[in-house]
Short mmCIF file of C-alpha atoms in Angstrom, two decimals:
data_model
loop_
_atom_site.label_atom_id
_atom_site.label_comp_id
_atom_site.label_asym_id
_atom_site.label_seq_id
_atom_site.Cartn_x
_atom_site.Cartn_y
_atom_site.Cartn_z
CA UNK A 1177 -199.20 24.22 48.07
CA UNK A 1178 -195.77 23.18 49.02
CA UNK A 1179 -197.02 21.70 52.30
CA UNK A 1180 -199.48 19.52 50.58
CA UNK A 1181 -196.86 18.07 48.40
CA UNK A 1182 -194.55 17.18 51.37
CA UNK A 1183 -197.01 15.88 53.27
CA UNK A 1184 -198.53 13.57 50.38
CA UNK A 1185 -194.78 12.75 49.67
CA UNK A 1186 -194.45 11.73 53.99
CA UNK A 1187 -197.03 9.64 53.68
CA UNK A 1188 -196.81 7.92 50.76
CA UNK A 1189 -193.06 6.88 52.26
CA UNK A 1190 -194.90 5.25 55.72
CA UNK A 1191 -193.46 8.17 57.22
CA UNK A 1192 -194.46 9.99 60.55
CA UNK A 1193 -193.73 13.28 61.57
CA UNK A 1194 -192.10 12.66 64.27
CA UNK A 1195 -189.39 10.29 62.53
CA UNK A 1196 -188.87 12.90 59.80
CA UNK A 1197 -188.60 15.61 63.24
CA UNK A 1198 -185.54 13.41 64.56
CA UNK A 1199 -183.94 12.62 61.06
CA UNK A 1200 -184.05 16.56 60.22
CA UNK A 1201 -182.96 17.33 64.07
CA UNK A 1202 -185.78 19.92 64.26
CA UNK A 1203 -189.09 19.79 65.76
CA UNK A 1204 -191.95 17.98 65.19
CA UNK A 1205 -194.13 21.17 64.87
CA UNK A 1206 -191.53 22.88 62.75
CA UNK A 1207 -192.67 19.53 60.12
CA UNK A 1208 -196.26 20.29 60.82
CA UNK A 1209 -195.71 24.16 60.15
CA UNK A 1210 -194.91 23.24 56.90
CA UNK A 1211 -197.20 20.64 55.81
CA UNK A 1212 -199.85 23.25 57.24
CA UNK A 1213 -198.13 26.19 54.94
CA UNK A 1214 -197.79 27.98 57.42
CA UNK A 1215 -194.16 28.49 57.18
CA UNK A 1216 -192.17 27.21 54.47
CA UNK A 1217 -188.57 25.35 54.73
CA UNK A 1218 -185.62 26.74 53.70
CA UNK A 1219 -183.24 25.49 50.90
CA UNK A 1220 -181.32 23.67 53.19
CA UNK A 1221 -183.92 21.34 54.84
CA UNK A 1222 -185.61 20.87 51.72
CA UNK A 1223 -182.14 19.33 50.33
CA UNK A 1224 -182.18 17.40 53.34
CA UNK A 1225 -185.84 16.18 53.08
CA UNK A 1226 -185.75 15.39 48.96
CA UNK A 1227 -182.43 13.12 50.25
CA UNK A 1228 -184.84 11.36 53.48
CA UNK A 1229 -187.86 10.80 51.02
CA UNK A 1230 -185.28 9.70 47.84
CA UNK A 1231 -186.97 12.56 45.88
CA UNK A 1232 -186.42 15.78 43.91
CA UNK A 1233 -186.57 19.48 45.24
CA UNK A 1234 -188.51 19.73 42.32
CA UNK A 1235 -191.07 17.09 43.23
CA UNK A 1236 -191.41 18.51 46.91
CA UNK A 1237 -192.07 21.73 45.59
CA UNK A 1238 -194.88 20.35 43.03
CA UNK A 1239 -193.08 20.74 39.93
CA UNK A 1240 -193.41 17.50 38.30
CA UNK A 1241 -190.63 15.88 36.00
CA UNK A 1242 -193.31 13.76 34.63
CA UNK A 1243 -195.53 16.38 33.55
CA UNK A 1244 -192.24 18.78 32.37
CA UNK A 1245 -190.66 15.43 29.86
CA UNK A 1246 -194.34 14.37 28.64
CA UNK A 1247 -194.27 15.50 25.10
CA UNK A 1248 -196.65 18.11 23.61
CA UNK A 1249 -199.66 17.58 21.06
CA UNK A 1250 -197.15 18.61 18.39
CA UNK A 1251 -194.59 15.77 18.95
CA UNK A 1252 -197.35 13.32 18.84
CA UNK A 1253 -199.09 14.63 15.82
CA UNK A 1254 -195.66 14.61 13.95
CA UNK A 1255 -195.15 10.80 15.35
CA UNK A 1256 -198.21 9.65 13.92
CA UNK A 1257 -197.81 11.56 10.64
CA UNK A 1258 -194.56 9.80 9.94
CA UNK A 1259 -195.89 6.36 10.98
CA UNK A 1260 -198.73 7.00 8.42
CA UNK A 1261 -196.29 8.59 5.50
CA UNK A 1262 -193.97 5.27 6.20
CA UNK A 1263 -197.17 2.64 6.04
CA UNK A 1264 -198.15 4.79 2.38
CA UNK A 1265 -194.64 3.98 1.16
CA UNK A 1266 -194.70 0.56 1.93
CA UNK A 1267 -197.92 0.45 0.49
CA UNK A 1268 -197.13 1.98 -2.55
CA UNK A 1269 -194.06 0.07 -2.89
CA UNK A 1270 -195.66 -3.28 -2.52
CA UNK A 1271 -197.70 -2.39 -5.61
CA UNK A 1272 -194.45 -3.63 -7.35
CA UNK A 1273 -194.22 -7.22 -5.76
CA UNK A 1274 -198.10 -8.40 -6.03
CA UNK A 1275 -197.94 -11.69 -4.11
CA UNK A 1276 -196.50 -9.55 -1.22
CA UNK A 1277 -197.81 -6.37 -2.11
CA UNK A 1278 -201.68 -8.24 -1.39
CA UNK A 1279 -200.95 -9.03 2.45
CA UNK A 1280 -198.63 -5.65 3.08
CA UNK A 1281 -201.72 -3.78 2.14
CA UNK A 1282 -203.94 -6.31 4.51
CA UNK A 1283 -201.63 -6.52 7.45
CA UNK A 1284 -201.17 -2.41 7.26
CA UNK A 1285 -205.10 -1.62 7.53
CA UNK A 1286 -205.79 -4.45 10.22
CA UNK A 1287 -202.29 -2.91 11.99
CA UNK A 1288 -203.57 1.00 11.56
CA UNK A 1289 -207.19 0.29 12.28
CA UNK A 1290 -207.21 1.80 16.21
CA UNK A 1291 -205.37 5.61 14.86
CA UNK A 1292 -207.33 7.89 13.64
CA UNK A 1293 -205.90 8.45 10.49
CA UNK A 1294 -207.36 10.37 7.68
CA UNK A 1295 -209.97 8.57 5.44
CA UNK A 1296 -208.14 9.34 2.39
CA UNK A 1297 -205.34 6.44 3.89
CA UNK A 1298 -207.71 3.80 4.20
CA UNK A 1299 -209.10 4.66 0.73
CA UNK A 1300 -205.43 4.49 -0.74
CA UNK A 1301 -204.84 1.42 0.92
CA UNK A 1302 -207.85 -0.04 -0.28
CA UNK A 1303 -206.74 1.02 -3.71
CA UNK A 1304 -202.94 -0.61 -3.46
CA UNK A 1305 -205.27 -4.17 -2.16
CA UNK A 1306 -207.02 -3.78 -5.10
CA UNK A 1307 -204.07 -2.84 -7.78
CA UNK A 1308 -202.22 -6.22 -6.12
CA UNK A 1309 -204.68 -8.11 -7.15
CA UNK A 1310 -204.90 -7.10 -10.42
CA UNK A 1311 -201.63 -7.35 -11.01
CA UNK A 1312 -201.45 -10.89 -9.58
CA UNK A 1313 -204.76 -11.68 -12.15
CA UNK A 1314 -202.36 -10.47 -14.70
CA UNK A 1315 -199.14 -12.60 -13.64
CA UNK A 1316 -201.45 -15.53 -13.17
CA UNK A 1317 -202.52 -15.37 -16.38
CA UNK A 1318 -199.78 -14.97 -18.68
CA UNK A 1319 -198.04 -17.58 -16.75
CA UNK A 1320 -201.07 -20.53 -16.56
CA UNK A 1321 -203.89 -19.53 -18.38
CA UNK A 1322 -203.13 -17.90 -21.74
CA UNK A 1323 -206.41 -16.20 -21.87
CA UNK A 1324 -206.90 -13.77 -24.32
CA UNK A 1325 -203.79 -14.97 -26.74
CA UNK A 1326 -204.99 -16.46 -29.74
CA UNK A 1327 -202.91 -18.06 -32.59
CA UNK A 1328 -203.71 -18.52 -35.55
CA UNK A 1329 -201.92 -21.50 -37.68
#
């Protein structure tokens, strides 16, 4: 196990045996032993080879910092939950300010369309398109049209 990792680690650094041999002053064999796991290295020329190959004792005993500061399913769930929370509340508070309310609502369901968010989301944000408009009918026509007031002289 170890031995696979240091050789993998040798190699991928253009690295013979025989150079790591002379820059460990031990014998070539000794570097084979190990890659072989047949005998593993002690503390000591481990620290020396993670400082040759510019790597972590962790890393040439296979224990991957990349796989120990990737973050769970739970961290990613809670990530997209409060992305999804946030884009309701903007939605819902666009509802107040039609004209802008109309492409928040657009620009959040062409922005959200690759996550897999629940289907209730895209209903509600079908819903705050829809009450935007509506409420920019409404402001239109008070302002321009007048339709619907009638006076009487």
């Amino acid at each position: 196990m170890i031995g696979n990792n240091l050789k993998k680690i040798r190699e991928s650094k253009n690295m013979s045996q025989e150079y790591v041999a002379k820059a460990l002053n031990i014998s070539r064999q000794s570097i084979s032993k190990w890659e072989n796991d047949r005998v593993c290295p002690d503390i000591n020329n481990l620290k020396s080879l993670s400082m040759l190959y510019k790597v972590s004792i962790d890393e040439l005993v296979g224990n991957s910092i990349e796989e120990e500061r990737q973050p769970d399913h739970t961290e990613k769930v809670s990530k997209e939950l409060v992305e999804m929370l946030l884009a309701v509340a903007v939605m819902l508070a666009s509802t107040l300010i039609p004209p802008i309310g109309i492409a928040a609502a657009a620009v959040i369901f062409v922005k959200t369309r690759k996550n897999s968010y629940p289907k209730i989301f895209y209903i509600l944000c079908l819903i705050c398109f829809l009450v935007n408009i509506y409420n920019c009918y409404i402001i239109m026509d008070s302002l321009f049209f007048k339709f619907g007031i009638v006076t009487i002289q």
